[in-house]
Amino acid sequence: MEVIIEPDVDAAAELAARILVRRIREHPASVLGLATGGTQERVYAALLRLVHSDRIPTDQLVTFNLDEYVGLAPDHPASYHRYMQQHLFAAMEGGPKRINIPNGLARDIVAECAGYEQAIREAGGIDLQLLGIGEDGHIGFNEPTSSLGSRTRLKTLTAETRWINRAFFKPDEEVPHHVITMGVVTIMEARTCLMVAFGERKAAAIAAMVEGPVTAMFPASALQYHRDTMVVIDEPAASQLKLRDYYQGVYAAKPAWQRRD
Ligand code: GLP
């Protein structure tokens, strides 16, 4: 894993956006894996600024989102369909060419999940997968004890994740128990992964993911087996890393040709 530590949230979001933009500029027909959550709101805002200022074409992009709540209509304010429209797609002139987000209203969830995997395969696989991390180590909605061999499927959220995500729902609404999420292997098959996390709240999770044991109790740790994962974080999110100085030294000494932004 390559760990890149930026001084603050703005710098980290900007760097993540620059990595995405460079990929799109060099390969306009990229297949992007997209994520949701508060963290990505910052990344998408920075991405849109760059797409507009640098006139980056997005109309050939194909996108696949990681997950969606079961039982929420696409126009529900807390659905990830709505999130993506609100934070990215509505402001992206002309693109993407094809947007894929799991259908939380599918009657046949098993068929929906199999179809999602098939669509990823038919698109040629995911080139770059954007990721956030849950405090319990989830990526997508792969909660602790998720099979490290899993693919897109139905998952049940932990009480902790439902409690944290209640912020996106009205006070009188119940956070769904079930979601459809890409599996750990679906994510691991992306050619490149870009994990973004901000704030002290994520520091323990980042340390466990980068430096802890690989375990299904902490699904993000599976990324230690991924050959091309970049972890872009701010100083507070890096605060529990044992080898923090080493990562900073590696990045500072990085040859220009190796840079990805
Ligand atoms: C949700 C999403 C994850 C995301 C996580 C972190 O649980 N399903 O993909 O990584 O939120 O969210 P935040 O960025 O709000 O901390």
Coordinates of C-alpha atoms and ligand atoms in Angstrom, one line a residue:
M1 CA 0.0 0.0 0.0
E2 CA 1.1 3.5 -0.7
V3 CA 0.2 5.8 2.2
I4 CA 0.0 9.5 1.3
I5 CA -0.4 11.9 4.2
E6 CA -1.6 15.4 3.4
P7 CA -1.7 18.2 6.0
D8 CA -5.5 18.7 6.0
V9 CA -8.8 17.6 4.6
D10 CA -8.7 20.1 1.7
A11 CA -5.3 19.0 0.5
A12 CA -6.2 15.3 0.8
A13 CA -9.5 15.7 -1.1
E14 CA -7.7 17.7 -3.7
L15 CA -5.0 15.1 -4.2
A16 CA -7.6 12.3 -4.5
A17 CA -9.4 14.3 -7.1
R18 CA -6.2 15.0 -9.0
I19 CA -5.5 11.2 -9.1
L20 CA -9.0 10.6 -10.5
V21 CA -8.7 13.4 -13.0
R22 CA -5.3 12.2 -14.3
R23 CA -6.8 8.8 -14.8
I24 CA -9.8 10.2 -16.7
R25 CA -7.6 12.6 -18.8
E26 CA -5.3 9.7 -19.8
H27 CA -8.1 7.2 -20.2
P28 CA -11.4 8.9 -20.9
A29 CA -13.2 5.6 -21.3
S30 CA -12.2 4.4 -17.8
V31 CA -14.4 2.2 -15.6
L32 CA -14.6 3.9 -12.2
G33 CA -15.8 2.3 -9.0
L34 CA -17.4 5.0 -6.9
A35 CA -18.2 5.3 -3.2
T36 CA -20.5 7.4 -1.0
G37 CA -20.3 8.9 2.5
G38 CA -19.3 12.2 4.0
T39 CA -15.6 11.8 3.0
Q40 CA -16.4 11.4 -0.7
E41 CA -18.5 14.6 -0.7
R42 CA -15.3 16.5 -0.3
V43 CA -13.6 14.4 -3.0
Y44 CA -16.4 14.9 -5.5
A45 CA -16.5 18.7 -4.9
A46 CA -12.8 18.9 -5.7
L47 CA -13.2 16.5 -8.6
L48 CA -16.0 18.7 -10.1
R49 CA -13.9 21.8 -9.7
L50 CA -11.0 20.2 -11.7
V51 CA -13.3 18.7 -14.3
H52 CA -14.8 22.1 -15.0
S53 CA -11.6 24.2 -14.8
D54 CA -9.5 21.7 -16.9
R55 CA -12.4 20.8 -19.2
I56 CA -12.0 17.1 -18.6
P57 CA -14.4 15.0 -20.7
T58 CA -16.5 12.6 -18.7
D59 CA -18.9 11.4 -21.3
Q60 CA -17.1 8.1 -22.0
L61 CA -16.9 7.1 -18.4
V62 CA -18.6 4.0 -17.0
T63 CA -19.2 4.0 -13.3
F64 CA -20.1 1.3 -10.7
N65 CA -21.1 2.3 -7.2
L66 CA -20.1 0.1 -4.3
D67 CA -23.5 -0.3 -2.6
E68 CA -27.1 0.7 -2.0
Y69 CA -29.6 0.3 0.8
V70 CA -32.3 -2.3 0.2
G71 CA -35.8 -1.0 0.2
L72 CA -35.0 2.7 -0.7
A73 CA -36.3 4.1 -3.9
P74 CA -33.7 5.9 -6.1
D75 CA -35.3 9.3 -5.2
H76 CA -35.2 8.6 -1.4
P77 CA -33.0 11.4 0.1
A78 CA -30.7 8.9 1.8
S79 CA -30.4 6.5 -1.1
Y80 CA -27.0 6.3 -2.8
H81 CA -28.7 6.9 -6.2
R82 CA -29.8 10.2 -4.9
Y83 CA -26.4 10.9 -3.2
M84 CA -24.6 10.3 -6.5
Q85 CA -26.9 12.6 -8.4
Q86 CA -26.6 15.3 -5.8
H87 CA -22.9 15.2 -5.2
L88 CA -21.5 14.3 -8.6
F89 CA -23.6 13.3 -11.6
A90 CA -26.0 16.3 -11.8
A91 CA -23.1 18.7 -12.2
M92 CA -21.2 16.5 -14.7
E93 CA -22.0 17.9 -18.1
G94 CA -22.5 15.1 -20.7
G95 CA -21.4 12.2 -18.6
P96 CA -20.9 9.5 -17.5
K97 CA -21.8 7.3 -20.4
R98 CA -23.2 4.6 -18.1
I99 CA -24.0 4.7 -14.4
N100 CA -24.4 1.5 -12.5
I101 CA -25.7 1.5 -8.9
P102 CA -27.2 -1.6 -7.3
N103 CA -31.0 -1.5 -7.4
G104 CA -32.2 -1.6 -3.8
L105 CA -35.8 -2.2 -4.9
A106 CA -34.9 -5.4 -6.9
R107 CA -37.5 -8.1 -6.3
D108 CA -34.9 -10.8 -6.9
I109 CA -31.8 -9.7 -4.9
V110 CA -29.8 -12.7 -5.9
A111 CA -30.3 -12.1 -9.6
E112 CA -29.6 -8.3 -9.1
C113 CA -26.3 -9.1 -7.4
A114 CA -25.3 -11.7 -10.1
G115 CA -26.3 -9.2 -12.8
Y116 CA -24.1 -6.5 -11.2
E117 CA -21.0 -8.8 -11.2
Q118 CA -21.8 -9.7 -14.8
A119 CA -22.1 -6.0 -15.8
I120 CA -18.7 -5.3 -14.2
R121 CA -17.1 -8.1 -16.1
E122 CA -18.8 -7.0 -19.4
A123 CA -17.4 -3.5 -18.9
G124 CA -13.9 -5.0 -18.7
G125 CA -13.5 -4.7 -14.9
I126 CA -13.0 -1.7 -12.7
D127 CA -9.9 0.4 -13.5
L128 CA -9.9 2.6 -10.4
Q129 CA -12.0 2.0 -7.3
L130 CA -12.6 4.9 -4.9
L131 CA -13.1 3.7 -1.3
G132 CA -13.9 5.1 2.1
I133 CA -13.6 3.2 5.3
G134 CA -16.0 2.5 8.1
E135 CA -14.8 2.8 11.7
D136 CA -15.3 -0.9 12.0
G137 CA -13.2 -1.6 9.0
H138 CA -15.9 -2.0 6.4
I139 CA -15.3 -1.2 2.7
G140 CA -18.4 -0.8 0.6
F141 CA -20.7 -2.3 3.2
N142 CA -18.6 -5.4 3.9
E143 CA -19.0 -5.5 7.6
P144 CA -16.7 -7.4 10.0
T145 CA -16.7 -11.1 9.4
S146 CA -17.5 -10.6 5.7
S147 CA -15.9 -13.3 3.7
L148 CA -12.7 -12.1 2.2
G149 CA -13.8 -14.2 -0.9
S150 CA -17.2 -12.4 -1.2
R151 CA -18.8 -10.9 -4.2
T152 CA -21.8 -8.6 -4.7
R153 CA -24.5 -9.8 -2.3
L154 CA -27.0 -8.9 0.4
K155 CA -25.5 -7.8 3.7
T156 CA -27.0 -7.0 7.1
L157 CA -25.6 -3.8 8.7
T158 CA -24.2 -3.8 12.2
A159 CA -26.0 -1.7 14.8
E160 CA -22.9 0.5 14.9
T161 CA -23.0 1.3 11.1
R162 CA -26.7 1.9 11.3
W163 CA -26.2 4.3 14.2
I164 CA -23.4 6.2 12.4
N165 CA -25.4 6.5 9.2
R166 CA -28.6 7.7 10.9
A167 CA -27.2 11.2 10.2
F168 CA -28.3 10.8 6.6
F169 CA -31.9 9.9 7.5
K170 CA -34.7 11.9 9.0
P171 CA -35.0 11.5 12.8
D172 CA -38.3 9.5 12.5
E173 CA -36.9 7.2 9.8
E174 CA -35.4 3.8 10.4
V175 CA -32.0 3.1 8.8
P176 CA -32.4 0.0 6.6
H177 CA -31.0 -3.2 8.0
H178 CA -30.1 -4.6 4.6
V179 CA -27.9 -3.4 1.8
I180 CA -26.5 -4.7 -1.5
T181 CA -22.7 -4.3 -1.6
M182 CA -19.9 -5.3 -3.9
G183 CA -17.9 -8.1 -2.1
V184 CA -14.4 -7.9 -0.9
V185 CA -13.2 -9.8 -3.9
T186 CA -15.2 -7.6 -6.3
I187 CA -13.2 -4.7 -4.8
M188 CA -9.9 -6.5 -4.8
E189 CA -10.3 -7.2 -8.6
A190 CA -10.2 -3.4 -9.3
R191 CA -6.9 -2.7 -11.0
T192 CA -6.2 0.2 -8.7
C193 CA -7.8 1.2 -5.4
L194 CA -7.9 4.7 -4.0
M195 CA -8.8 4.8 -0.3
V196 CA -9.6 8.2 1.2
A197 CA -10.1 9.0 4.9
F198 CA -10.1 12.1 7.0
G199 CA -10.1 13.0 10.7
E200 CA -9.1 11.5 14.0
R201 CA -12.3 9.4 14.0
K202 CA -10.8 7.3 11.3
A203 CA -7.2 7.0 12.7
A204 CA -7.7 3.6 14.4
A205 CA -9.3 2.1 11.3
I206 CA -6.5 3.4 9.1
A207 CA -3.8 2.0 11.4
A208 CA -5.6 -1.4 11.5
M209 CA -6.1 -1.5 7.7
V210 CA -2.5 -0.6 6.9
E211 CA -0.5 -2.1 9.8
G212 CA -2.8 -4.6 11.5
P213 CA -3.3 -8.3 10.7
V214 CA -5.3 -9.3 7.6
T215 CA -8.6 -10.5 9.0
A216 CA -12.2 -10.8 8.1
M217 CA -12.9 -9.0 11.4
F218 CA -11.5 -6.0 9.6
P219 CA -12.4 -6.3 5.9
A220 CA -10.3 -3.3 4.8
S221 CA -7.2 -5.2 5.9
A222 CA -7.7 -7.4 2.8
L223 CA -6.3 -4.5 0.8
Q224 CA -2.8 -5.5 2.1
Y225 CA -3.1 -8.2 -0.6
H226 CA -4.0 -5.7 -3.3
R227 CA -1.1 -4.8 -5.6
D228 CA -2.0 -1.2 -6.3
T229 CA -3.7 0.6 -3.4
M230 CA -3.2 4.2 -2.6
V231 CA -4.3 5.5 0.8
V232 CA -4.8 9.3 0.8
I233 CA -5.4 10.6 4.3
D234 CA -5.0 13.8 6.3
E235 CA -2.7 14.2 9.4
P236 CA -5.4 13.4 12.0
A237 CA -6.4 10.1 10.2
A238 CA -2.6 9.2 10.1
S239 CA -2.1 9.9 13.8
Q240 CA -2.1 6.2 14.9
L241 CA 0.2 4.9 12.1
K242 CA 3.4 3.4 13.5
L243 CA 5.4 4.0 10.3
R244 CA 4.0 7.4 9.6
D245 CA 7.5 9.0 9.2
Y246 CA 8.5 6.3 6.8
Y247 CA 5.4 6.8 4.6
Q248 CA 6.1 10.6 4.6
G249 CA 9.7 10.0 3.6
V250 CA 8.7 7.6 0.8
Y251 CA 6.3 10.1 -0.7
A252 CA 8.7 13.1 -0.3
A253 CA 11.4 11.2 -2.2
K254 CA 9.1 9.8 -4.8
P255 CA 10.5 10.1 -8.3
A256 CA 8.4 12.4 -10.5
W257 CA 7.6 9.7 -13.0
Q258 CA 6.0 7.6 -10.3
R259 CA 3.5 10.2 -9.2
R260 CA -0.1 9.5 -10.0
D261 CA -1.7 12.9 -9.7
Ligands
GLP1 C1 -20.7 4.1 4.2 C2 -20.4 3.6 2.9 C3 -18.9 3.3 2.8 C4 -18.1 4.4 3.3 C5 -18.5 4.7 4.7 C6 -17.6 5.8 5.3 O1 -20.8 3.1 5.2 N1 -21.1 2.4 2.5 O2 -18.6 3.0 1.4 O3 -16.7 4.1 3.2 O4 -19.8 5.1 4.7 O5 -18.4 7.0 5.3 P1 -17.9 8.4 5.7 O6 -17.1 8.9 4.6 O7 -19.2 9.2 5.9 O8 -17.2 8.3 7.0

